[in-house]
Amino acid sequence: MAVVLVPTAYALPPPPSLLLSTPSLRSPPPVPAIFGISMGWLPLTTTRWVVAARRISLLPPCQISSAEAVGKGDEDGVSRATLLWRAAKLPIYSVALVPLSVGCAAAYLQSGLFSLKRYLVLLFASVLVITWLNLSNDVYDFDTGADRNKKESVVNILGSRGVTQFAANASLALGFMGLFWACAEAGDIRFIILVTCAILCGYVYQCPPFRLSYQGLGEPLCFAAFGPFATTAFYFSSGISPLPVTSRVLFSSFLVGLTTTLILFCSHFHQIDGDRAVGKMSPLVRIGTRAGSEVVKYGVISLYVLSLVFGLCKALPATCVFLSALTIPMGKLVIDYVEKNHDDNIKIFMAKYYCVRLHALFGSALALGLLLARTRIST
């Protein structure tokens, strides 16, 4: 009996397509681990055996690939499960959580009041609005051809523009119901005015006949929508009327808008060719990836410089400045990753998710800093 030792990429058990033995054939005893690598027997024929190790594949090109073993991946080796995860954009929903949390924390610092019920309703409504934003963006980018080669587009996955459009509109309608309920509970008309302005920014960003994102105006709209409009709107949802506008909420909203805009900016790196082909003149189409990586670097640096300046000017509590400084390693990671991979369409895809982490951590630091500042006032 001959034994052939072949390193392979497949973890045990192997894909069914590699099992070519007869059921009656007995397996020999397992081979002990070699250099800490787990080993196992794969029956190949009645007279030959293959030992499989978790190693880089050295099989000839005709063997099955790892993507094929997973099943139903695209031609670039991305599995269908990965495509569904990308289409869901779950990490992106932090852009619903951060403005709400920072706004409510600023209101708590000012008034000392917080309604958990209203917070949860607003969170659910905000998630629905972001769902509308994501789905309608896929619909209208499908119409213009910008998402023609975007495998993670919901329209491409479902194969139906109409279903995606219906789901987007239904999400927006349900989201507005929650927002109007919160406005009635809070009794402050400024809340619904500002949150409507934020949603209108999303509409003119992507929807016809405006589609201002195609003119390179997506980033300013994103900054306004999630920063001054949304964060300040949630500040007014506290139920204290009239709640004065303070420097704390204004400067906090500015920082929230900046981190959110970094997410949108970095999401364009891997889409430059497709955007240029359909006339979508995003900032990165205009300036290129090298200059874009510099924009990211100075954007992240300005985030921390502004936080320090706002703290020195007493516009932000010292607790916010201290806690936000703890996120500097995440900011450095964003800078280093974009600088290293800005011209690699495969790797740069992850840049926006690193920005999401920065956004979530920095926003959490701001919200917690505002809460702790209230505790210091109380004591």
mmCIF file of C-alpha atoms in Angstrom:
data_model
loop_
_atom_site.group_PDB
_atom_site.id
_atom_site.type_symbol
_atom_site.label_atom_id
_atom_site.label_comp_id
_atom_site.label_asym_id
_atom_site.label_seq_id
_atom_site.Cartn_x
_atom_site.Cartn_y
_atom_site.Cartn_z
ATOM 1 C CA MET A 1 0.000 0.000 0.000
ATOM 2 C CA ALA A 2 1.498 3.333 -1.066
ATOM 3 C CA VAL A 3 1.135 6.453 1.070
ATOM 4 C CA VAL A 4 1.353 9.882 -0.553
ATOM 5 C CA LEU A 5 1.734 12.966 1.633
ATOM 6 C CA VAL A 6 0.020 15.921 -0.059
ATOM 7 C CA PRO A 7 -0.424 19.293 1.707
ATOM 8 C CA THR A 8 -3.842 20.786 0.976
ATOM 9 C CA ALA A 9 -5.819 23.882 1.911
ATOM 10 C CA TYR A 10 -8.902 21.993 3.078
ATOM 11 C CA ALA A 11 -9.647 21.590 6.745
ATOM 12 C CA LEU A 12 -10.913 18.161 7.729
ATOM 13 C CA PRO A 13 -13.352 16.699 6.880
ATOM 14 C CA PRO A 14 -12.650 17.159 3.140
ATOM 15 C CA PRO A 15 -15.187 18.217 0.503
ATOM 16 C CA PRO A 16 -17.346 15.321 -0.720
ATOM 17 C CA SER A 17 -15.900 15.696 -4.231
ATOM 18 C CA LEU A 18 -12.516 14.528 -2.919
ATOM 19 C CA LEU A 19 -13.857 11.317 -1.402
ATOM 20 C CA LEU A 20 -13.426 8.810 -4.184
ATOM 21 C CA SER A 21 -13.107 5.650 -2.137
ATOM 22 C CA THR A 22 -15.534 2.749 -1.848
ATOM 23 C CA PRO A 23 -17.596 2.460 1.358
ATOM 24 C CA SER A 24 -16.184 -0.979 2.115
ATOM 25 C CA LEU A 25 -12.598 0.255 2.328
ATOM 26 C CA ARG A 26 -11.329 0.515 5.891
ATOM 27 C CA SER A 27 -9.210 3.472 6.970
ATOM 28 C CA PRO A 28 -5.744 2.917 8.442
ATOM 29 C CA PRO A 29 -4.948 4.310 11.874
ATOM 30 C CA PRO A 30 -4.507 8.104 12.150
ATOM 31 C CA VAL A 31 -1.059 9.592 11.650
ATOM 32 C CA PRO A 32 0.377 11.474 14.633
ATOM 33 C CA ALA A 33 0.732 15.249 14.430
ATOM 34 C CA ILE A 34 3.873 16.438 12.657
ATOM 35 C CA PHE A 35 5.351 19.803 13.756
ATOM 36 C CA GLY A 36 2.065 20.612 15.494
ATOM 37 C CA ILE A 37 -0.019 20.143 12.294
ATOM 38 C CA SER A 38 -3.115 17.970 12.675
ATOM 39 C CA MET A 39 -3.132 15.119 10.166
ATOM 40 C CA GLY A 40 -5.889 12.865 8.876
ATOM 41 C CA TRP A 41 -6.426 10.211 6.270
ATOM 42 C CA LEU A 42 -8.397 10.847 3.080
ATOM 43 C CA PRO A 43 -9.238 7.710 1.064
ATOM 44 C CA LEU A 44 -8.377 8.226 -2.611
ATOM 45 C CA THR A 45 -8.401 4.720 -4.132
ATOM 46 C CA THR A 46 -8.445 1.151 -2.891
ATOM 47 C CA THR A 47 -4.656 1.032 -2.934
ATOM 48 C CA ARG A 48 -3.616 4.623 -2.343
ATOM 49 C CA TRP A 49 -4.114 7.095 0.479
ATOM 50 C CA VAL A 50 -3.641 10.820 0.818
ATOM 51 C CA VAL A 51 -2.654 12.496 4.056
ATOM 52 C CA ALA A 52 -4.246 15.967 4.298
ATOM 53 C CA ALA A 53 -2.706 18.750 6.345
ATOM 54 C CA ARG A 54 -3.911 22.261 6.968
ATOM 55 C CA ARG A 55 -1.366 23.890 4.688
ATOM 56 C CA ILE A 56 -1.222 26.070 1.607
ATOM 57 C CA SER A 57 -2.423 24.011 -1.333
ATOM 58 C CA LEU A 58 0.209 22.545 -3.652
ATOM 59 C CA LEU A 59 -2.342 20.668 -5.733
ATOM 60 C CA PRO A 60 -2.363 21.181 -9.487
ATOM 61 C CA PRO A 61 -4.789 23.760 -10.945
ATOM 62 C CA CYS A 62 -7.319 21.099 -11.920
ATOM 63 C CA GLN A 63 -8.171 20.393 -8.260
ATOM 64 C CA ILE A 64 -11.225 21.941 -6.603
ATOM 65 C CA SER A 65 -10.717 25.443 -5.190
ATOM 66 C CA SER A 66 -11.635 26.542 -1.687
ATOM 67 C CA ALA A 67 -14.433 28.759 -3.020
ATOM 68 C CA GLU A 68 -15.938 25.822 -4.887
ATOM 69 C CA ALA A 69 -15.733 23.732 -1.746
ATOM 70 C CA VAL A 70 -17.758 26.362 0.115
ATOM 71 C CA GLY A 71 -20.198 26.505 -2.761
ATOM 72 C CA LYS A 72 -21.915 29.229 -4.743
ATOM 73 C CA GLY A 73 -19.241 31.891 -4.569
ATOM 74 C CA ASP A 74 -18.560 34.436 -7.239
ATOM 75 C CA GLU A 75 -15.763 34.224 -9.726
ATOM 76 C CA ASP A 76 -13.426 36.141 -7.404
ATOM 77 C CA GLY A 77 -13.650 33.431 -4.755
ATOM 78 C CA VAL A 78 -16.168 35.250 -2.505
ATOM 79 C CA SER A 79 -18.781 32.928 -1.030
ATOM 80 C CA ARG A 80 -22.472 33.676 -1.186
ATOM 81 C CA ALA A 81 -22.555 33.954 2.599
ATOM 82 C CA THR A 82 -19.912 36.684 2.390
ATOM 83 C CA LEU A 83 -21.917 38.498 -0.274
ATOM 84 C CA LEU A 84 -25.028 38.400 1.922
ATOM 85 C CA TRP A 85 -23.017 39.756 4.856
ATOM 86 C CA ARG A 86 -21.696 42.595 2.726
ATOM 87 C CA ALA A 87 -25.170 43.332 1.379
ATOM 88 C CA ALA A 88 -26.616 43.511 4.897
ATOM 89 C CA LYS A 89 -23.995 46.140 5.861
ATOM 90 C CA LEU A 90 -24.654 45.441 9.547
ATOM 91 C CA PRO A 91 -21.580 47.321 10.852
ATOM 92 C CA ILE A 92 -22.718 50.411 8.950
ATOM 93 C CA TYR A 93 -25.748 50.665 11.233
ATOM 94 C CA SER A 94 -23.493 52.195 13.851
ATOM 95 C CA VAL A 95 -24.233 55.438 12.004
ATOM 96 C CA ALA A 96 -27.743 55.133 13.467
ATOM 97 C CA LEU A 97 -26.516 54.424 16.992
ATOM 98 C CA VAL A 98 -23.774 57.037 17.408
ATOM 99 C CA PRO A 99 -25.695 60.278 16.627
ATOM 100 C CA LEU A 100 -28.573 59.096 18.814
ATOM 101 C CA SER A 101 -26.326 58.175 21.739
ATOM 102 C CA VAL A 102 -24.261 61.363 21.568
ATOM 103 C CA GLY A 103 -27.356 63.550 21.206
ATOM 104 C CA CYS A 104 -29.145 61.903 24.133
ATOM 105 C CA ALA A 105 -25.980 62.056 26.260
ATOM 106 C CA ALA A 106 -25.659 65.785 25.557
ATOM 107 C CA ALA A 107 -29.302 66.255 26.561
ATOM 108 C CA TYR A 108 -28.699 64.267 29.751
ATOM 109 C CA LEU A 109 -25.715 66.460 30.566
ATOM 110 C CA GLN A 110 -27.913 69.532 30.149
ATOM 111 C CA SER A 111 -31.108 68.347 31.847
ATOM 112 C CA GLY A 112 -30.339 65.211 33.830
ATOM 113 C CA LEU A 113 -33.234 63.363 32.190
ATOM 114 C CA PHE A 114 -33.208 60.274 29.983
ATOM 115 C CA SER A 115 -36.039 58.119 28.606
ATOM 116 C CA LEU A 116 -34.978 54.561 27.793
ATOM 117 C CA LYS A 117 -38.268 53.834 26.017
ATOM 118 C CA ARG A 118 -37.914 56.827 23.705
ATOM 119 C CA TYR A 119 -34.252 55.976 23.089
ATOM 120 C CA LEU A 120 -35.095 52.427 21.970
ATOM 121 C CA VAL A 121 -37.934 53.590 19.704
ATOM 122 C CA LEU A 122 -35.655 56.176 18.117
ATOM 123 C CA LEU A 123 -32.934 53.563 17.654
ATOM 124 C CA PHE A 124 -35.355 51.238 15.863
ATOM 125 C CA ALA A 125 -36.675 54.090 13.711
ATOM 126 C CA SER A 126 -33.138 55.200 12.859
ATOM 127 C CA VAL A 127 -32.175 51.685 11.796
ATOM 128 C CA LEU A 128 -35.198 51.612 9.473
ATOM 129 C CA VAL A 129 -34.200 54.950 7.944
ATOM 130 C CA ILE A 130 -30.639 53.692 7.359
ATOM 131 C CA THR A 131 -32.129 50.557 5.779
ATOM 132 C CA TRP A 132 -34.057 52.778 3.382
ATOM 133 C CA LEU A 133 -30.877 54.711 2.633
ATOM 134 C CA ASN A 134 -28.892 51.560 1.836
ATOM 135 C CA LEU A 135 -31.594 49.832 -0.215
ATOM 136 C CA SER A 136 -32.579 52.887 -2.242
ATOM 137 C CA ASN A 137 -28.906 53.587 -2.912
ATOM 138 C CA ASP A 138 -28.589 50.090 -4.402
ATOM 139 C CA VAL A 139 -31.728 50.652 -6.498
ATOM 140 C CA TYR A 140 -30.633 53.948 -8.010
ATOM 141 C CA ASP A 141 -27.035 52.844 -8.531
ATOM 142 C CA PHE A 142 -28.482 49.828 -10.339
ATOM 143 C CA ASP A 143 -30.479 52.187 -12.581
ATOM 144 C CA THR A 144 -27.378 54.148 -13.564
ATOM 145 C CA GLY A 145 -25.199 51.065 -13.992
ATOM 146 C CA ALA A 146 -22.819 51.985 -11.156
ATOM 147 C CA ASP A 147 -23.552 48.665 -9.426
ATOM 148 C CA ARG A 148 -23.445 46.525 -12.547
ATOM 149 C CA ASN A 149 -20.406 44.590 -11.291
ATOM 150 C CA LYS A 150 -21.160 44.960 -7.588
ATOM 151 C CA LYS A 151 -21.919 41.427 -6.462
ATOM 152 C CA GLU A 152 -23.021 42.530 -2.977
ATOM 153 C CA SER A 153 -25.720 44.843 -4.359
ATOM 154 C CA VAL A 154 -29.092 43.814 -2.908
ATOM 155 C CA VAL A 155 -30.698 44.251 -6.327
ATOM 156 C CA ASN A 156 -28.185 41.869 -7.894
ATOM 157 C CA ILE A 157 -28.587 39.324 -5.105
ATOM 158 C CA LEU A 158 -32.402 39.368 -5.114
ATOM 159 C CA GLY A 159 -32.605 39.773 -8.874
ATOM 160 C CA SER A 160 -35.480 42.229 -8.483
ATOM 161 C CA ARG A 161 -35.369 46.005 -8.501
ATOM 162 C CA GLY A 162 -39.046 46.251 -7.600
ATOM 163 C CA VAL A 163 -38.805 44.152 -4.440
ATOM 164 C CA THR A 164 -35.779 46.135 -3.264
ATOM 165 C CA GLN A 165 -37.544 49.447 -3.927
ATOM 166 C CA PHE A 166 -40.653 48.299 -2.057
ATOM 167 C CA ALA A 167 -38.581 47.200 0.942
ATOM 168 C CA ALA A 168 -36.781 50.564 0.952
ATOM 169 C CA ASN A 169 -40.012 52.589 0.897
ATOM 170 C CA ALA A 170 -41.624 50.395 3.558
ATOM 171 C CA SER A 171 -38.600 50.888 5.816
ATOM 172 C CA LEU A 172 -38.764 54.664 5.405
ATOM 173 C CA ALA A 173 -42.510 54.750 6.157
ATOM 174 C CA LEU A 174 -42.117 52.675 9.319
ATOM 175 C CA GLY A 175 -39.129 54.740 10.365
ATOM 176 C CA PHE A 176 -41.094 57.971 10.027
ATOM 177 C CA MET A 177 -43.858 56.510 12.195
ATOM 178 C CA GLY A 178 -41.368 55.981 15.002
ATOM 179 C CA LEU A 179 -39.876 59.433 14.537
ATOM 180 C CA PHE A 180 -43.261 61.161 14.658
ATOM 181 C CA TRP A 181 -44.183 59.212 17.784
ATOM 182 C CA ALA A 182 -40.964 60.355 19.445
ATOM 183 C CA CYS A 183 -41.652 63.937 18.393
ATOM 184 C CA ALA A 184 -45.120 63.788 19.970
ATOM 185 C CA GLU A 185 -43.629 62.374 23.162
ATOM 186 C CA ALA A 186 -40.850 64.971 23.297
ATOM 187 C CA GLY A 187 -43.102 67.884 22.414
ATOM 188 C CA ASP A 188 -40.328 69.728 20.557
ATOM 189 C CA ILE A 189 -40.988 70.522 16.899
ATOM 190 C CA ARG A 190 -37.283 71.245 16.365
ATOM 191 C CA PHE A 191 -36.633 67.517 16.578
ATOM 192 C CA ILE A 192 -38.801 66.505 13.627
ATOM 193 C CA ILE A 193 -37.633 69.502 11.553
ATOM 194 C CA LEU A 194 -33.949 68.617 11.957
ATOM 195 C CA VAL A 195 -34.406 64.879 11.473
ATOM 196 C CA THR A 196 -36.433 65.561 8.319
ATOM 197 C CA CYS A 197 -33.592 67.743 7.052
ATOM 198 C CA ALA A 198 -31.210 64.842 7.693
ATOM 199 C CA ILE A 199 -33.403 62.467 5.671
ATOM 200 C CA LEU A 200 -33.715 65.005 2.866
ATOM 201 C CA CYS A 201 -29.915 65.113 2.694
ATOM 202 C CA GLY A 202 -30.016 61.354 2.121
ATOM 203 C CA TYR A 203 -32.648 61.747 -0.563
ATOM 204 C CA VAL A 204 -30.883 64.402 -2.621
ATOM 205 C CA TYR A 205 -27.642 62.461 -2.156
ATOM 206 C CA GLN A 206 -28.822 59.492 -4.214
ATOM 207 C CA CYS A 207 -32.354 59.814 -5.555
ATOM 208 C CA PRO A 208 -33.464 61.276 -8.893
ATOM 209 C CA PRO A 209 -33.647 63.919 -10.143
ATOM 210 C CA PHE A 210 -30.928 65.236 -7.793
ATOM 211 C CA ARG A 211 -28.301 62.485 -7.342
ATOM 212 C CA LEU A 212 -25.857 65.005 -5.901
ATOM 213 C CA SER A 213 -23.434 62.209 -5.046
ATOM 214 C CA TYR A 214 -22.691 62.028 -8.778
ATOM 215 C CA GLN A 215 -21.474 65.620 -8.551
ATOM 216 C CA GLY A 216 -19.079 64.805 -5.719
ATOM 217 C CA LEU A 217 -21.315 66.324 -3.022
ATOM 218 C CA GLY A 218 -21.972 63.124 -1.088
ATOM 219 C CA GLU A 219 -19.459 63.845 1.677
ATOM 220 C CA PRO A 220 -20.777 67.338 2.584
ATOM 221 C CA LEU A 221 -24.328 65.964 2.636
ATOM 222 C CA CYS A 222 -23.253 63.048 4.807
ATOM 223 C CA PHE A 223 -21.527 65.382 7.247
ATOM 224 C CA ALA A 224 -24.597 67.614 7.562
ATOM 225 C CA ALA A 225 -27.073 64.736 7.821
ATOM 226 C CA PHE A 226 -25.391 62.689 10.541
ATOM 227 C CA GLY A 227 -23.607 65.536 12.297
ATOM 228 C CA PRO A 228 -25.422 68.834 12.933
ATOM 229 C CA PHE A 229 -28.871 67.655 11.777
ATOM 230 C CA ALA A 230 -29.271 64.154 13.256
ATOM 231 C CA THR A 231 -27.172 64.527 16.416
ATOM 232 C CA THR A 232 -28.776 67.861 17.326
ATOM 233 C CA ALA A 233 -32.232 66.479 16.499
ATOM 234 C CA PHE A 234 -31.784 63.615 18.959
ATOM 235 C CA TYR A 235 -30.627 66.170 21.520
ATOM 236 C CA PHE A 236 -34.029 67.841 21.200
ATOM 237 C CA SER A 237 -35.832 64.494 21.657
ATOM 238 C CA SER A 238 -35.170 64.530 25.416
ATOM 239 C CA GLY A 239 -38.617 65.918 26.245
ATOM 240 C CA ILE A 240 -37.342 69.079 27.914
ATOM 241 C CA SER A 241 -38.788 72.069 26.086
ATOM 242 C CA PRO A 242 -37.308 74.492 25.358
ATOM 243 C CA LEU A 243 -33.896 72.854 25.602
ATOM 244 C CA PRO A 244 -31.180 75.423 24.806
ATOM 245 C CA VAL A 245 -28.636 74.799 22.076
ATOM 246 C CA THR A 246 -25.231 74.422 23.724
ATOM 247 C CA SER A 247 -21.670 74.380 22.466
ATOM 248 C CA ARG A 248 -21.372 70.817 23.742
ATOM 249 C CA VAL A 249 -23.991 69.397 21.400
ATOM 250 C CA LEU A 250 -22.865 71.523 18.458
ATOM 251 C CA PHE A 251 -19.190 70.582 18.689
ATOM 252 C CA SER A 252 -20.033 66.958 19.479
ATOM 253 C CA SER A 253 -22.225 66.819 16.386
ATOM 254 C CA PHE A 254 -19.368 68.248 14.325
ATOM 255 C CA LEU A 255 -17.075 65.404 15.404
ATOM 256 C CA VAL A 256 -19.776 62.787 14.764
ATOM 257 C CA GLY A 257 -20.287 64.188 11.270
ATOM 258 C CA LEU A 258 -16.563 63.992 10.598
ATOM 259 C CA THR A 259 -16.226 60.319 11.562
ATOM 260 C CA THR A 260 -19.322 59.414 9.538
ATOM 261 C CA THR A 261 -17.973 61.209 6.480
ATOM 262 C CA LEU A 262 -14.742 59.217 6.703
ATOM 263 C CA ILE A 263 -16.794 56.025 6.278
ATOM 264 C CA LEU A 264 -18.430 57.299 3.100
ATOM 265 C CA PHE A 265 -15.170 58.641 1.710
ATOM 266 C CA CYS A 266 -13.329 55.346 2.208
ATOM 267 C CA SER A 267 -16.191 53.348 0.677
ATOM 268 C CA HIS A 268 -15.303 54.871 -2.715
ATOM 269 C CA PHE A 269 -11.726 53.594 -2.948
ATOM 270 C CA HIS A 270 -12.593 50.254 -4.554
ATOM 271 C CA GLN A 271 -15.345 51.727 -6.759
ATOM 272 C CA ILE A 272 -13.368 54.322 -8.689
ATOM 273 C CA ASP A 273 -13.392 52.506 -12.041
ATOM 274 C CA GLY A 274 -17.118 51.755 -11.874
ATOM 275 C CA ASP A 275 -17.970 55.286 -10.740
ATOM 276 C CA ARG A 276 -15.908 56.862 -13.495
ATOM 277 C CA ALA A 277 -17.544 54.639 -16.125
ATOM 278 C CA VAL A 278 -21.038 55.930 -15.265
ATOM 279 C CA GLY A 279 -20.012 59.550 -14.665
ATOM 280 C CA LYS A 280 -20.196 59.430 -10.870
ATOM 281 C CA MET A 281 -17.602 62.053 -9.945
ATOM 282 C CA SER A 282 -16.896 61.119 -6.360
ATOM 283 C CA PRO A 283 -13.993 62.937 -4.675
ATOM 284 C CA LEU A 284 -11.723 59.932 -5.229
ATOM 285 C CA VAL A 285 -12.535 59.854 -8.940
ATOM 286 C CA ARG A 286 -11.398 63.469 -9.086
ATOM 287 C CA ILE A 287 -8.236 63.297 -6.965
ATOM 288 C CA GLY A 288 -7.128 59.648 -7.150
ATOM 289 C CA THR A 289 -6.266 57.142 -4.448
ATOM 290 C CA ARG A 290 -2.872 58.557 -3.479
ATOM 291 C CA ALA A 291 -4.294 61.982 -2.683
ATOM 292 C CA GLY A 292 -7.300 60.262 -1.142
ATOM 293 C CA SER A 293 -5.080 58.456 1.358
ATOM 294 C CA GLU A 294 -3.656 61.843 2.369
ATOM 295 C CA VAL A 295 -7.186 63.180 2.873
ATOM 296 C CA VAL A 296 -7.932 60.256 5.186
ATOM 297 C CA LYS A 297 -4.731 60.860 7.143
ATOM 298 C CA TYR A 298 -5.384 64.537 7.720
ATOM 299 C CA GLY A 299 -9.072 63.866 8.376
ATOM 300 C CA VAL A 300 -8.252 61.472 11.208
ATOM 301 C CA ILE A 301 -5.566 63.784 12.610
ATOM 302 C CA SER A 302 -7.970 66.737 12.540
ATOM 303 C CA LEU A 303 -10.504 64.664 14.475
ATOM 304 C CA TYR A 304 -8.201 64.469 17.483
ATOM 305 C CA VAL A 305 -6.806 67.979 17.108
ATOM 306 C CA LEU A 306 -10.328 69.432 17.078
ATOM 307 C CA SER A 307 -11.299 67.319 20.066
ATOM 308 C CA LEU A 308 -8.366 68.767 22.007
ATOM 309 C CA VAL A 309 -9.101 72.325 20.873
ATOM 310 C CA PHE A 310 -12.784 72.007 21.813
ATOM 311 C CA GLY A 311 -11.730 70.718 25.206
ATOM 312 C CA LEU A 312 -9.292 73.600 25.811
ATOM 313 C CA CYS A 313 -12.035 76.038 24.829
ATOM 314 C CA LYS A 314 -14.397 74.392 27.348
ATOM 315 C CA ALA A 315 -16.760 73.530 24.501
ATOM 316 C CA LEU A 316 -16.371 69.837 25.374
ATOM 317 C CA PRO A 317 -15.942 68.310 28.836
ATOM 318 C CA ALA A 318 -12.460 67.092 29.738
ATOM 319 C CA THR A 319 -13.893 63.575 30.042
ATOM 320 C CA CYS A 320 -14.774 63.602 26.336
ATOM 321 C CA VAL A 321 -11.273 64.718 25.381
ATOM 322 C CA PHE A 322 -9.618 62.082 27.560
ATOM 323 C CA LEU A 323 -11.807 59.175 26.426
ATOM 324 C CA SER A 324 -11.633 60.116 22.760
ATOM 325 C CA ALA A 325 -7.840 60.186 23.011
ATOM 326 C CA LEU A 326 -7.957 56.515 23.966
ATOM 327 C CA THR A 327 -9.174 55.739 20.433
ATOM 328 C CA ILE A 328 -6.009 57.117 18.819
ATOM 329 C CA PRO A 329 -4.632 53.596 18.110
ATOM 330 C CA MET A 330 -7.747 52.881 16.040
ATOM 331 C CA GLY A 331 -7.271 56.141 14.178
ATOM 332 C CA LYS A 332 -3.658 55.242 13.444
ATOM 333 C CA LEU A 333 -4.780 51.851 12.166
ATOM 334 C CA VAL A 334 -7.115 53.564 9.673
ATOM 335 C CA ILE A 335 -4.345 55.862 8.461
ATOM 336 C CA ASP A 336 -1.784 53.079 8.087
ATOM 337 C CA TYR A 337 -4.176 50.685 6.350
ATOM 338 C CA VAL A 338 -5.376 53.220 3.779
ATOM 339 C CA GLU A 339 -1.865 54.517 3.138
ATOM 340 C CA LYS A 340 -0.594 50.981 2.520
ATOM 341 C CA ASN A 341 -3.501 49.613 0.452
ATOM 342 C CA HIS A 342 -5.044 52.637 -1.271
ATOM 343 C CA ASP A 343 -4.219 51.272 -4.748
ATOM 344 C CA ASP A 344 -5.258 47.667 -4.033
ATOM 345 C CA ASN A 345 -8.925 47.237 -4.980
ATOM 346 C CA ILE A 346 -9.198 43.977 -3.044
ATOM 347 C CA LYS A 347 -7.709 45.015 0.288
ATOM 348 C CA ILE A 348 -8.946 48.613 0.315
ATOM 349 C CA PHE A 349 -12.515 47.291 0.472
ATOM 350 C CA MET A 350 -11.980 46.815 4.212
ATOM 351 C CA ALA A 351 -11.006 50.444 4.783
ATOM 352 C CA LYS A 352 -14.584 51.567 5.320
ATOM 353 C CA TYR A 353 -15.051 48.907 8.000
ATOM 354 C CA TYR A 354 -11.990 50.153 9.847
ATOM 355 C CA CYS A 355 -13.580 53.603 9.651
ATOM 356 C CA VAL A 356 -16.791 52.133 11.058
ATOM 357 C CA ARG A 357 -14.828 50.877 14.055
ATOM 358 C CA LEU A 358 -13.262 54.288 14.539
ATOM 359 C CA HIS A 359 -16.694 55.914 14.240
ATOM 360 C CA ALA A 360 -18.239 53.573 16.814
ATOM 361 C CA LEU A 361 -15.356 53.844 19.294
ATOM 362 C CA PHE A 362 -14.982 57.609 19.007
ATOM 363 C CA GLY A 363 -18.749 58.139 19.242
ATOM 364 C CA SER A 364 -18.949 55.891 22.293
ATOM 365 C CA ALA A 365 -16.128 57.873 23.893
ATOM 366 C CA LEU A 366 -17.985 61.138 23.286
ATOM 367 C CA ALA A 367 -21.257 59.802 24.685
ATOM 368 C CA LEU A 368 -19.621 58.280 27.748
ATOM 369 C CA GLY A 369 -17.627 61.458 28.335
ATOM 370 C CA LEU A 370 -20.825 63.523 28.330
ATOM 371 C CA LEU A 371 -22.481 61.118 30.773
ATOM 372 C CA LEU A 372 -19.491 61.198 33.113
ATOM 373 C CA ALA A 373 -19.419 64.996 32.966
ATOM 374 C CA ARG A 374 -22.990 65.027 34.298
ATOM 375 C CA THR A 375 -21.924 62.710 37.125
ATOM 376 C CA ARG A 376 -19.156 65.145 38.065
ATOM 377 C CA ILE A 377 -21.676 68.021 38.112
ATOM 378 C CA SER A 378 -24.032 66.029 40.352
ATOM 379 C CA THR A 379 -21.282 65.228 42.846
#
